[in-house]
Tab-separated table of C-alpha atoms in Angstrom:
chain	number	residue	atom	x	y	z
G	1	UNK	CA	-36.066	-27.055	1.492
G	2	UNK	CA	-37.345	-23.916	2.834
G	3	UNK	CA	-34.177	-22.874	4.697
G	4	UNK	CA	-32.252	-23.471	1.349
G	5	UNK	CA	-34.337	-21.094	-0.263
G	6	UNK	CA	-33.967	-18.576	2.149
G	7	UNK	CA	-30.200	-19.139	2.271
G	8	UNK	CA	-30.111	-18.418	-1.734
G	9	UNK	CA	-32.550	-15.175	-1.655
G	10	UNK	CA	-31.219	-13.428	1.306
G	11	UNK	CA	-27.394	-14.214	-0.632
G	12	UNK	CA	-28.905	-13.142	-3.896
G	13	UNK	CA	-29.502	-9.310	-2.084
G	14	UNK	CA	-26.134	-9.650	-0.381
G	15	UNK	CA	-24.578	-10.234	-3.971
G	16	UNK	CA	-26.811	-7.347	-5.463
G	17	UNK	CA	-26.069	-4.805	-2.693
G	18	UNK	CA	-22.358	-5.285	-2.471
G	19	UNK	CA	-22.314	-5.131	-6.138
G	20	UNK	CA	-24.209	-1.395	-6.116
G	21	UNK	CA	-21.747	0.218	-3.652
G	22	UNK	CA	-18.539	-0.079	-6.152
G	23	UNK	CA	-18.336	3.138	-7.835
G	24	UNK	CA	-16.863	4.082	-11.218
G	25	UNK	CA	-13.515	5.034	-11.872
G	26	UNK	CA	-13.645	8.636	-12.395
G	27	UNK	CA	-11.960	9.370	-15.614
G	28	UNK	CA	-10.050	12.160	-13.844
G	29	UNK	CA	-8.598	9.168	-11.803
G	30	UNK	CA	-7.587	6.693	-14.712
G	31	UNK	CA	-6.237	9.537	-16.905
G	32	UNK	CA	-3.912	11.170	-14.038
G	33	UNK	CA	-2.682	6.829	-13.600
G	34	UNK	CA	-1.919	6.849	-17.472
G	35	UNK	CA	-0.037	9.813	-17.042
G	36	UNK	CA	1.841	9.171	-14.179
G	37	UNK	CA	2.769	5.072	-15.158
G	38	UNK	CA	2.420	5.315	-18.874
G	39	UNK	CA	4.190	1.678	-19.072
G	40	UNK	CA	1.636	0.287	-16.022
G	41	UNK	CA	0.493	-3.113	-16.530
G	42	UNK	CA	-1.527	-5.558	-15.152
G	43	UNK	CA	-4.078	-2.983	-13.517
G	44	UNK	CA	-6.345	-3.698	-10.537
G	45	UNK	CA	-8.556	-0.595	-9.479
G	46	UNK	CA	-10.015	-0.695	-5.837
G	47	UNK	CA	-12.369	2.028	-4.324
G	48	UNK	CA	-11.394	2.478	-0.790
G	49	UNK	CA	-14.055	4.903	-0.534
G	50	UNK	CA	-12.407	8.231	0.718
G	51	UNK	CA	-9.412	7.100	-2.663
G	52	UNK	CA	-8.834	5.065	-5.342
G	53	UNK	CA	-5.954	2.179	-5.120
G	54	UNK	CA	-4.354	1.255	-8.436
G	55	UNK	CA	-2.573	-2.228	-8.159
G	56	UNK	CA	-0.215	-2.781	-11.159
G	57	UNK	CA	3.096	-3.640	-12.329
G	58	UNK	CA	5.813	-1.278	-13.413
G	59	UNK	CA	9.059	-2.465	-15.110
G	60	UNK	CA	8.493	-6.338	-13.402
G	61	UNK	CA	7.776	-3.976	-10.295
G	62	UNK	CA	4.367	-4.209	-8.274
G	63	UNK	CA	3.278	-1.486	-6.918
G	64	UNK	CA	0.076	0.564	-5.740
G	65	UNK	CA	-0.316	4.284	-6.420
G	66	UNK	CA	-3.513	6.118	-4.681
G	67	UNK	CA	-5.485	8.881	-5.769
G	68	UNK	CA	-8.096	11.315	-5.018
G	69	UNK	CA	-11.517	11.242	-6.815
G	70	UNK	CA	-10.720	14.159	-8.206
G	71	UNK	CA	-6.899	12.315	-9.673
G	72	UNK	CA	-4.725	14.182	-7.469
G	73	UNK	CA	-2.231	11.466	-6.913
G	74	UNK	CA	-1.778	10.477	-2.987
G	75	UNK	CA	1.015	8.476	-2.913
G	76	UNK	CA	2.925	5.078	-4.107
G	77	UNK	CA	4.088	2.094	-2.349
G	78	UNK	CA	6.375	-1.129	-3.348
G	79	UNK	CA	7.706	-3.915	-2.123
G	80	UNK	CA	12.166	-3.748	-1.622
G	81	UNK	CA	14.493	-6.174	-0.669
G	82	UNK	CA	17.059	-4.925	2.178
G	83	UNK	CA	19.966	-4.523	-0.235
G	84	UNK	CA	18.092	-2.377	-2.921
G	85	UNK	CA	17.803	-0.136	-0.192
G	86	UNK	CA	20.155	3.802	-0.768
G	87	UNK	CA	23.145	3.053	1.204
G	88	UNK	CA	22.044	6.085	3.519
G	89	UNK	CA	18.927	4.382	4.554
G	90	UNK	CA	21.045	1.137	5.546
G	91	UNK	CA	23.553	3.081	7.054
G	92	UNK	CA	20.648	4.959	8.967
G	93	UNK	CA	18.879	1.314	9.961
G	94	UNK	CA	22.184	-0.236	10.791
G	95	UNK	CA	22.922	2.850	13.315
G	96	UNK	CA	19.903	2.447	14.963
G	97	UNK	CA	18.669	0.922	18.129
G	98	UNK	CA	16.684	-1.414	15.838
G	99	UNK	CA	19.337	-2.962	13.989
G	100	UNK	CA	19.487	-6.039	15.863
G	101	UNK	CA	15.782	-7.019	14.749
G	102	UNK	CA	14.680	-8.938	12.525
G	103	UNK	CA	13.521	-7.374	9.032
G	104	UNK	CA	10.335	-8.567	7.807
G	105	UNK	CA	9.130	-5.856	4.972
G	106	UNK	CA	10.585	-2.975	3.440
G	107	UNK	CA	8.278	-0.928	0.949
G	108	UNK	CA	9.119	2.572	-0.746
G	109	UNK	CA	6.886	5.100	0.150
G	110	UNK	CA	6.338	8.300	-1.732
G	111	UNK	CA	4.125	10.628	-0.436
G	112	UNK	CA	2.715	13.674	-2.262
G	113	UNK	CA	2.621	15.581	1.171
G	114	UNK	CA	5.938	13.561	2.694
G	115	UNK	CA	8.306	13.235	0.244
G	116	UNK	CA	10.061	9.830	-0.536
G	117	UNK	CA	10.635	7.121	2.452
G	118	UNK	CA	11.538	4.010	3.786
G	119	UNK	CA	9.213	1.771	5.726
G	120	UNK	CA	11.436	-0.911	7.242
G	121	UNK	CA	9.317	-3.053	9.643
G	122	UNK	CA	10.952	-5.307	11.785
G	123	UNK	CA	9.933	-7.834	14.721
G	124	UNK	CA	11.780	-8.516	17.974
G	125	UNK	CA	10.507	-11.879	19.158
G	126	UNK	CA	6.949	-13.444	18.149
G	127	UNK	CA	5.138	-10.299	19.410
G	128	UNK	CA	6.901	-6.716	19.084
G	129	UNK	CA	6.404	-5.423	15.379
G	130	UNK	CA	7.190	-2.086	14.378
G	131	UNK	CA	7.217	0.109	11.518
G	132	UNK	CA	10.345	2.555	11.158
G	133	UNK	CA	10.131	5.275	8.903
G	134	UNK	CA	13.554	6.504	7.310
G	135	UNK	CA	14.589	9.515	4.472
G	136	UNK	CA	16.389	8.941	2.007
G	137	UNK	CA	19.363	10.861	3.673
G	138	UNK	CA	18.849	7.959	6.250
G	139	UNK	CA	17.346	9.484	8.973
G	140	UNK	CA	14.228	7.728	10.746
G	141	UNK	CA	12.158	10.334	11.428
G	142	UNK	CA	8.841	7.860	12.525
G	143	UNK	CA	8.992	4.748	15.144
G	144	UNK	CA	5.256	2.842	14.811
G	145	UNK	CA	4.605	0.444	17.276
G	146	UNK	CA	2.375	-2.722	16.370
G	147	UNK	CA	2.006	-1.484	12.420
């Protein structure tokens, strides 16, 4: 009886404190999103505490788009299959010394500071997986062991 009590009050402060640490949205934030994905829908917000991760869909797409708290936009990711890919990126992957491995993710990455690239992250076996990072020109200009 008494443990079960215990159980529920020391869960109730759990509940309470994880609650207080999610901050606001900054309006800065959600109006910079609205301006960059007018058409956005199906938003998720998620403070991962040094930026803010929108979660949405664009045109059937999902995506996530990150942003400073003061809505300088970071960067966007999403998902591709292999054969949306620009032909210079598979021309790139399929010149490589990688293109005998096995594809398991591709996502679009475009980078305020970086420009626009392709993550292409592939496994060799059940334990090698790495992340290669390719322009759009095709070049891979990042190998990342483990990703």
């Amino acid at each position: 009886m008494y443990l079960k009590m215990l159980c529920s009050i020391v869960l109730s402060f759990m509940l309470v404190s994880a609650n207080a640490q999610f901050r606001n949205i900054p309006a800065e934030v959600t109006d910079a999103f609205s301006e960059k994905y007018p058409t956005a829908s199906h938003v998720k917000w998620r403070d991962k505490i040094l930026t803010f991760q929108a979660e949405f869909e664009e045109e059937k797409q999902k995506m996530k788009a990150s942003f400073s708290s003061d809505g300088d936009w970071i960067k966007t990711e999403k998902q591709l299959k292999f054969a949306s890919l620009p032909a210079a990126v598979i021309d790139g992957f399929k010149k490589s010394k990688y293109a005998d491995e096995i594809v398991k993710d591709i996502t679009e990455l475009d980078d305020s500071e970086k420009g626009l690239q392709y993550i292409i992250v592939v496994k060799k076996g059940d334990i090698t997986k790495r992340g290669l990072y390719f322009t759009s020109s095709g070049q891979l200009v990042k190998d990342e062991l483990n990703l």
